[in-house]
Short mmCIF file of C-alpha atoms in Angstrom, two decimals:
data_model
loop_
_atom_site.label_atom_id
_atom_site.label_comp_id
_atom_site.label_asym_id
_atom_site.label_seq_id
_atom_site.Cartn_x
_atom_site.Cartn_y
_atom_site.Cartn_z
CA MET A 133 -14.72 -10.78 -37.02
CA THR A 134 -17.63 -10.54 -34.73
CA GLU A 135 -21.15 -9.31 -35.53
CA ALA A 136 -20.60 -6.11 -33.54
CA ALA A 137 -17.53 -5.39 -35.58
CA ALA A 138 -19.41 -5.94 -38.86
CA ASN A 139 -22.13 -3.47 -37.87
CA SER A 140 -19.65 -0.84 -36.72
CA PRO A 141 -19.56 2.46 -38.68
CA PHE A 142 -15.83 2.03 -39.02
CA VAL A 143 -16.06 -1.12 -41.19
CA GLY A 144 -13.17 -1.24 -43.66
CA GLU A 145 -10.80 0.57 -41.34
CA SER A 146 -8.26 -1.05 -39.18
CA GLU A 147 -8.64 -1.00 -35.46
CA ASN A 148 -5.48 1.04 -35.16
CA ALA A 149 -6.88 3.73 -37.48
CA ARG A 150 -10.04 4.24 -35.45
CA PRO A 151 -10.08 7.41 -33.43
CA SER A 152 -10.12 6.88 -29.73
CA LEU A 153 -13.08 8.43 -27.83
CA SER A 154 -12.55 10.28 -24.62
CA LEU A 155 -15.18 10.97 -21.96
CA ASP A 156 -15.60 14.55 -23.24
CA ASP A 157 -16.14 13.36 -26.81
CA ALA A 158 -18.68 10.84 -25.66
CA ALA A 159 -20.59 13.51 -23.79
CA ASN A 160 -20.76 15.67 -26.92
CA LEU A 161 -22.11 12.93 -29.17
CA ASN A 162 -25.66 13.47 -30.48
CA PHE A 163 -27.65 10.29 -30.04
CA ALA A 164 -30.89 11.76 -31.43
CA GLU A 165 -32.55 10.21 -34.41
CA PRO A 166 -32.10 11.98 -37.77
CA GLU A 167 -35.73 13.09 -37.83
CA GLU A 168 -35.44 14.65 -34.34
CA ALA A 169 -32.24 16.44 -35.35
CA ASN A 170 -33.98 17.93 -38.39
CA GLU A 171 -36.86 19.13 -36.21
CA GLN A 172 -34.41 20.89 -33.85
CA GLU A 173 -32.67 22.62 -36.74
CA GLU A 174 -36.01 23.80 -38.14
CA GLU A 175 -37.02 25.18 -34.73
CA GLU A 176 -33.72 27.08 -34.40
CA GLN A 177 -34.08 28.56 -37.89
CA GLN A 178 -37.68 29.52 -37.18
CA SER A 179 -36.70 31.26 -33.91
CA ALA A 180 -33.89 33.11 -35.71
CA SER A 181 -36.30 34.32 -38.40
CA GLU A 182 -38.76 35.48 -35.73
CA THR A 183 -35.96 37.38 -34.01
CA GLY A 184 -35.13 39.10 -37.30
CA GLU A 185 -38.76 40.05 -37.79
CA THR A 186 -38.85 41.41 -34.25
CA THR A 187 -35.82 43.56 -34.98
CA GLU A 188 -37.44 44.87 -38.13
CA ASP A 189 -40.64 45.56 -36.22
CA GLY A 190 -38.60 47.40 -33.58
CA GLN A 191 -37.04 49.57 -36.26
CA GLU A 192 -40.45 50.27 -37.70
CA THR A 193 -41.69 51.17 -34.22
CA ASP A 194 -38.79 53.59 -33.77
CA GLU A 195 -39.52 55.14 -37.14
CA THR A 196 -43.19 55.48 -36.22
CA ALA A 197 -42.25 57.09 -32.89
CA ALA A 198 -39.89 59.47 -34.69
CA GLU A 199 -42.67 60.36 -37.10
CA GLY A 200 -45.04 60.87 -34.16
CA ASP A 201 -42.66 63.40 -32.54
CA GLU A 202 -42.90 65.79 -35.46
CA PRO A 203 -46.67 66.44 -35.16
CA ALA A 204 -46.23 66.91 -31.39
CA GLU A 205 -43.62 69.61 -31.95
CA SER A 206 -45.78 71.31 -34.55
CA GLU A 207 -48.74 71.22 -32.16
CA GLN A 208 -46.61 72.85 -29.46
CA ASP A 209 -45.57 75.60 -31.88
CA GLU A 210 -49.19 76.17 -32.87
CA ALA A 211 -50.23 76.32 -29.21
CA ALA A 212 -47.49 78.88 -28.52
CA ASN A 213 -48.64 81.01 -31.47
CA GLU A 214 -52.24 80.81 -30.31
CA ALA A 215 -51.18 81.90 -26.80
CA GLU A 216 -49.45 84.95 -28.31
CA ASP A 217 -52.63 85.88 -30.20
CA ILE A 218 -54.87 85.69 -27.11
CA VAL A 219 -56.28 89.08 -26.07
CA VAL A 220 -57.50 89.62 -22.49
CA THR A 221 -60.20 92.19 -21.72
CA LEU A 222 -59.59 94.06 -18.46
CA LYS A 223 -62.26 95.40 -16.10
CA GLY A 224 -62.11 98.86 -17.63
CA GLY A 225 -62.75 97.42 -21.09
CA GLU A 226 -59.14 97.77 -22.24
CA GLN A 227 -57.90 94.86 -24.34
CA VAL A 228 -54.33 93.74 -23.71
CA PRO A 229 -52.45 90.84 -25.37
CA LEU A 230 -51.68 87.93 -23.08
CA GLU A 231 -47.97 88.15 -23.91
CA GLU A 232 -47.89 91.78 -22.75
CA LEU A 233 -49.60 90.81 -19.49
CA LYS A 234 -46.94 88.14 -18.94
CA LEU A 235 -44.16 90.65 -19.57
CA GLY A 236 -45.78 93.12 -17.20
CA TYR A 237 -46.03 90.47 -14.51
CA MET A 238 -42.38 89.53 -14.98
CA ARG A 239 -41.30 93.18 -14.74
CA ASP A 240 -43.40 93.68 -11.63
CA ARG A 241 -41.96 90.54 -10.04
CA ASP A 242 -38.39 91.63 -10.82
CA TYR A 243 -39.17 95.05 -9.37
CA ARG A 244 -40.51 93.53 -6.14
CA HIS A 245 -37.49 91.26 -5.80
CA LYS A 246 -35.07 94.14 -6.39
CA THR A 247 -36.92 96.31 -3.88
CA MET A 248 -36.79 93.54 -1.28
CA ASP A 249 -33.08 92.96 -1.94
CA LEU A 250 -32.35 96.67 -1.61
CA GLY A 251 -34.27 96.79 1.65
CA LYS A 252 -32.39 93.80 3.04
CA ARG A 253 -29.05 95.26 1.99
CA SER A 254 -29.88 98.58 3.61
CA SER A 255 -30.98 96.96 6.88
CA SER A 256 -27.92 94.69 6.96
CA LEU A 257 -25.50 97.54 6.29
CA GLU A 258 -27.13 99.71 8.91
CA ALA A 259 -26.92 96.92 11.50
CA MET A 260 -23.27 96.22 10.68
CA SER A 261 -22.27 99.87 10.85
CA THR A 262 -24.08 100.31 14.16
CA ARG A 263 -22.34 97.25 15.61
CA VAL A 264 -18.87 98.38 14.49
CA ALA A 265 -19.45 101.91 15.75
CA SER A 266 -20.67 100.62 19.12
CA THR A 267 -17.61 98.38 19.46
CA ALA A 268 -15.22 101.21 18.62
CA ASN A 269 -16.96 103.57 21.06
CA ALA A 270 -16.77 100.97 23.82
CA ILE A 271 -13.03 100.52 23.26
CA ALA A 272 -12.52 104.29 23.18
CA GLU A 273 -14.38 104.72 26.48
CA PHE A 274 -12.26 101.97 28.02
CA LEU A 275 -9.03 103.65 26.89
CA ILE A 276 -10.23 107.01 28.18
CA GLN A 277 -10.63 105.46 31.61
CA GLN A 278 -7.09 104.06 31.34
CA LEU A 279 -5.57 107.40 30.36
CA PRO A 280 -2.85 108.61 32.69
CA GLN A 281 -3.40 111.89 34.46
CA GLU A 282 -2.35 114.92 32.46
CA PRO A 283 0.76 116.47 34.01
CA SER A 284 0.20 119.83 35.68
CA ARG A 285 1.92 123.11 34.89
CA ALA A 286 3.54 123.06 38.32
CA MET A 287 5.40 119.87 37.37
CA ALA A 288 6.75 121.65 34.31
CA ILE A 289 8.35 124.22 36.60
CA GLN A 290 9.47 121.88 39.36
CA ASN A 291 10.62 118.91 37.28
CA PRO A 292 10.81 119.72 33.56
CA ASN A 293 12.22 116.33 32.56
CA GLU A 294 9.47 114.36 34.32
CA TYR A 295 6.86 116.72 32.89
CA THR A 296 8.16 116.14 29.36
CA ARG A 297 8.03 112.35 29.79
CA ALA A 298 4.54 112.35 31.36
CA LYS A 299 3.23 114.76 28.75
CA ALA A 300 4.51 112.52 25.91
CA VAL A 301 2.84 109.43 27.44
CA TYR A 302 -0.43 111.32 27.90
CA ASP A 303 -0.45 112.72 24.35
CA SER A 304 0.28 109.28 22.85
CA ALA A 305 -2.59 107.64 24.75
CA LEU A 306 -4.93 110.49 23.85
CA GLU A 307 -3.99 110.12 20.17
CA GLN A 308 -4.92 106.43 20.24
CA VAL A 309 -8.29 107.26 21.78
CA GLN A 310 -8.94 109.90 19.13
CA ARG A 311 -8.02 107.42 16.41
CA LEU A 312 -10.58 104.95 17.75
CA ILE A 313 -13.23 107.68 17.88
CA ASP A 314 -12.53 108.50 14.23
CA MET A 315 -12.76 104.80 13.37
CA SER A 316 -16.17 104.58 15.03
CA ALA A 317 -17.43 107.45 12.88
CA GLU A 318 -16.14 105.91 9.64
CA PRO A 319 -18.69 103.03 9.47
CA LYS A 320 -21.48 105.55 9.95
CA ASN A 321 -20.19 107.57 7.02
CA VAL A 322 -19.87 104.46 4.84
CA ALA A 323 -23.36 103.33 5.82
CA GLY A 324 -24.71 106.78 5.01
CA GLU A 325 -23.09 106.72 1.56
CA LEU A 326 -24.40 103.21 0.88
CA ASN A 327 -27.87 104.21 2.05
CA ASN A 328 -27.75 107.17 -0.31
CA ALA A 329 -26.75 104.85 -3.15
CA VAL A 330 -29.57 102.46 -2.26
CA THR A 331 -31.99 105.39 -2.12
CA GLU A 332 -30.87 106.57 -5.56
CA GLU A 333 -31.36 103.07 -6.98
CA THR A 334 -34.80 102.87 -5.39
CA LEU A 335 -35.80 106.27 -6.74
CA ALA A 336 -34.60 105.31 -10.22
CA ALA A 337 -36.62 102.09 -10.12
CA GLU A 338 -39.71 103.93 -8.84
CA ASN A 339 -39.34 106.59 -11.51
CA ALA A 340 -39.16 103.91 -14.20
CA LYS A 341 -42.39 102.35 -12.89
CA LEU A 342 -44.09 105.75 -12.85
CA LEU A 343 -43.02 106.46 -16.44
CA GLU A 344 -44.31 103.04 -17.45
CA ALA A 345 -47.72 103.92 -16.01
CA PHE A 346 -47.73 107.52 -17.35
CA PRO A 347 -45.40 107.81 -20.36
CA HIS A 348 -46.25 111.49 -20.92
CA LEU A 349 -44.32 112.38 -17.74
CA VAL A 350 -41.08 112.39 -19.72
CA ARG A 351 -41.96 116.01 -20.53
CA ASP A 352 -40.93 118.45 -17.81
CA ASP A 353 -44.13 120.50 -17.99
CA ALA A 354 -46.34 117.41 -17.74
CA ARG A 355 -44.26 116.09 -14.84
CA GLU A 356 -44.48 119.36 -12.95
CA LYS A 357 -48.27 119.54 -13.41
CA PHE A 358 -48.67 115.88 -12.42
CA PHE A 359 -46.87 116.28 -9.09
CA SER A 360 -48.49 119.65 -8.40
CA ASP A 361 -51.96 118.13 -8.83
CA ALA A 362 -50.96 115.05 -6.83
CA PHE A 363 -49.70 117.13 -3.90
CA LYS A 364 -52.84 119.28 -3.96
CA VAL A 365 -55.08 116.21 -3.86
CA GLY A 366 -52.89 114.71 -1.14
CA GLU A 367 -53.41 117.79 1.00
CA ASP A 368 -57.16 117.56 0.40
CA LEU A 369 -57.04 113.94 1.55
CA GLY A 370 -55.19 114.84 4.76
CA PHE A 371 -51.50 114.29 3.92
CA SER A 372 -49.02 116.90 5.11
CA PRO A 373 -46.37 118.30 2.73
CA ASP A 374 -43.61 116.71 4.85
CA GLU A 375 -45.25 113.29 4.55
CA MET A 376 -45.59 113.60 0.79
CA GLN A 377 -41.97 114.73 0.45
CA GLY A 378 -40.98 111.39 1.98
CA PHE A 379 -42.98 109.34 -0.52
CA THR A 380 -40.71 107.21 -2.70
CA ASP A 381 -43.19 104.54 -3.77
CA HIS A 382 -44.71 105.47 -7.13
CA ARG A 383 -47.99 103.84 -6.11
CA TYR A 384 -48.78 106.74 -3.78
CA PHE A 385 -48.70 109.15 -6.71
CA LYS A 386 -50.77 106.82 -8.88
CA VAL A 387 -53.43 106.65 -6.17
CA MET A 388 -53.44 110.43 -5.75
CA HIS A 389 -53.68 110.94 -9.52
CA TYR A 390 -56.70 108.67 -9.86
CA ALA A 391 -58.20 110.21 -6.74
CA MET A 392 -57.91 113.60 -8.47
CA LEU A 393 -59.71 112.23 -11.54
CA GLY A 394 -62.43 110.80 -9.32
CA LEU A 395 -62.89 114.10 -7.48
CA GLN A 396 -63.06 115.99 -10.77
CA ALA A 397 -65.68 113.58 -12.10
CA GLU A 398 -67.70 113.95 -8.90
CA GLN A 399 -67.54 117.74 -9.12
CA ALA A 400 -68.63 117.69 -12.78
CA ARG A 401 -71.52 115.40 -11.88
CA GLY A 402 -72.62 117.74 -9.09
CA LYS A 403 -72.52 120.74 -11.42
CA ALA A 404 -74.62 118.90 -14.00
CA LEU A 405 -77.22 117.96 -11.38
CA ASN A 406 -77.39 121.53 -10.12
CA LYS A 407 -77.88 122.80 -13.65
CA VAL A 408 -80.70 120.34 -14.24
CA ASN A 409 -82.38 121.15 -10.92
CA ASN A 410 -82.15 124.92 -11.45
CA ALA A 411 -83.38 124.88 -15.06
CA PRO A 412 -86.88 126.43 -15.64
CA PRO A 413 -89.71 123.97 -16.30
CA ALA A 414 -90.39 123.24 -19.95
CA THR A 415 -93.63 124.77 -21.37
CA PRO A 416 -95.87 122.38 -23.29
CA LYS A 417 -96.40 123.09 -26.99
CA ALA A 418 -99.72 124.81 -27.69
CA LYS A 419 -102.24 122.80 -29.65
CA PRO A 420 -104.38 124.43 -32.40
CA ASN A 421 -107.74 125.65 -31.16
CA GLY A 422 -110.95 124.21 -32.62
CA ALA A 423 -111.68 121.08 -34.55
CA VAL A 424 -110.58 120.55 -38.13
CA ASN A 425 -113.26 121.32 -40.76
CA PRO A 426 -114.57 117.98 -42.12
CA GLN A 427 -114.98 119.36 -45.64
CA ALA A 428 -111.43 120.65 -45.65
CA ARG A 429 -110.17 117.25 -44.50
CA LYS A 430 -112.23 115.61 -47.28
CA ASN A 431 -110.75 117.90 -49.91
CA GLN A 432 -107.22 117.16 -48.63
CA ASP A 433 -107.79 113.42 -48.90
CA ALA A 434 -109.25 113.83 -52.41
CA MET A 435 -106.25 115.86 -53.56
CA LYS A 436 -103.88 113.21 -52.21
CA ARG A 437 -105.73 110.51 -54.13
CA LEU A 438 -105.69 112.67 -57.27
CA SER A 439 -101.95 113.14 -57.04
CA LYS A 440 -101.52 109.38 -56.88
CA THR A 441 -104.13 108.21 -59.46
CA GLY A 442 -104.70 111.21 -61.75
CA SER A 443 -108.24 109.97 -62.47
CA ILE A 444 -111.14 112.25 -63.40
CA LYS A 445 -113.27 110.68 -60.68
CA ASP A 446 -110.88 111.84 -57.96
CA ALA A 447 -110.70 115.27 -59.56
CA MET A 448 -114.51 115.62 -59.57
CA SER A 449 -114.68 114.71 -55.88
CA ILE A 450 -112.75 117.87 -54.93
CA ASP A 451 -114.91 120.78 -53.78
CA PHE A 452 -113.38 123.96 -55.21
CA ASP A 453 -115.92 126.31 -53.56
#
């Protein structure tokens, strides 16, 4: 047995019992020294432990982030509550909550959008109805030009059969023309009805805005007085009754109402100034004639001291003569 065979790790085994090595097995053999192999295993274990710590740190980070979301939500709720409690002072000194101002702005914006939509619908419907009516009228005029000549009475006497045929053709064509004329009037009627509906919706919206500004107008007597005063002021400002009858925007009546209040305040101010200017001059209060007697003043001072002190000395200083 050779020296290489004695040093082989398979000493004691027969050559037939040794496992044969393929090229793949040889490539997978680890030729590192035992100390190097141990160092590699320790490095792998250390990296695995660091990965585990990283995972735990990641979980802790998620938990911290979850805990940090709760204070943010509470801060948002507190900010919303503070916004609801904010009170805004208007120019006239009236204090209005911020939430109410927001609601008022939203209502005003919705009102403007609805008014614009109603105006667009009305204009579109009017344009469509005009176009359809114009088309129908044009066709009717064309058919009128194509109408056959109406048979004369003389033809009825001379040739009754031909007259009957010609009269039937003429009546049929005339009926078609009349049908087209009726069709041209129908879009106008529909447009008029739709415009009336739009006007009613507009008036209802304007009335709601007016009641929002002046809630007391729900009473009939207050409403009648309000419009009577508004029309009177409008006439004073130069509006004609026909113009004011066509007002549908509630803002016109608000302006006239406040104009009336301003005119009344101006009239009251003028009356007060006239009253002040026409009042008689005030007379000065008459002063007592002559100087005060020194002895009398001395006795008065002595009596005051006596009332405070009650001493005999102060009593003796009074002159009773």
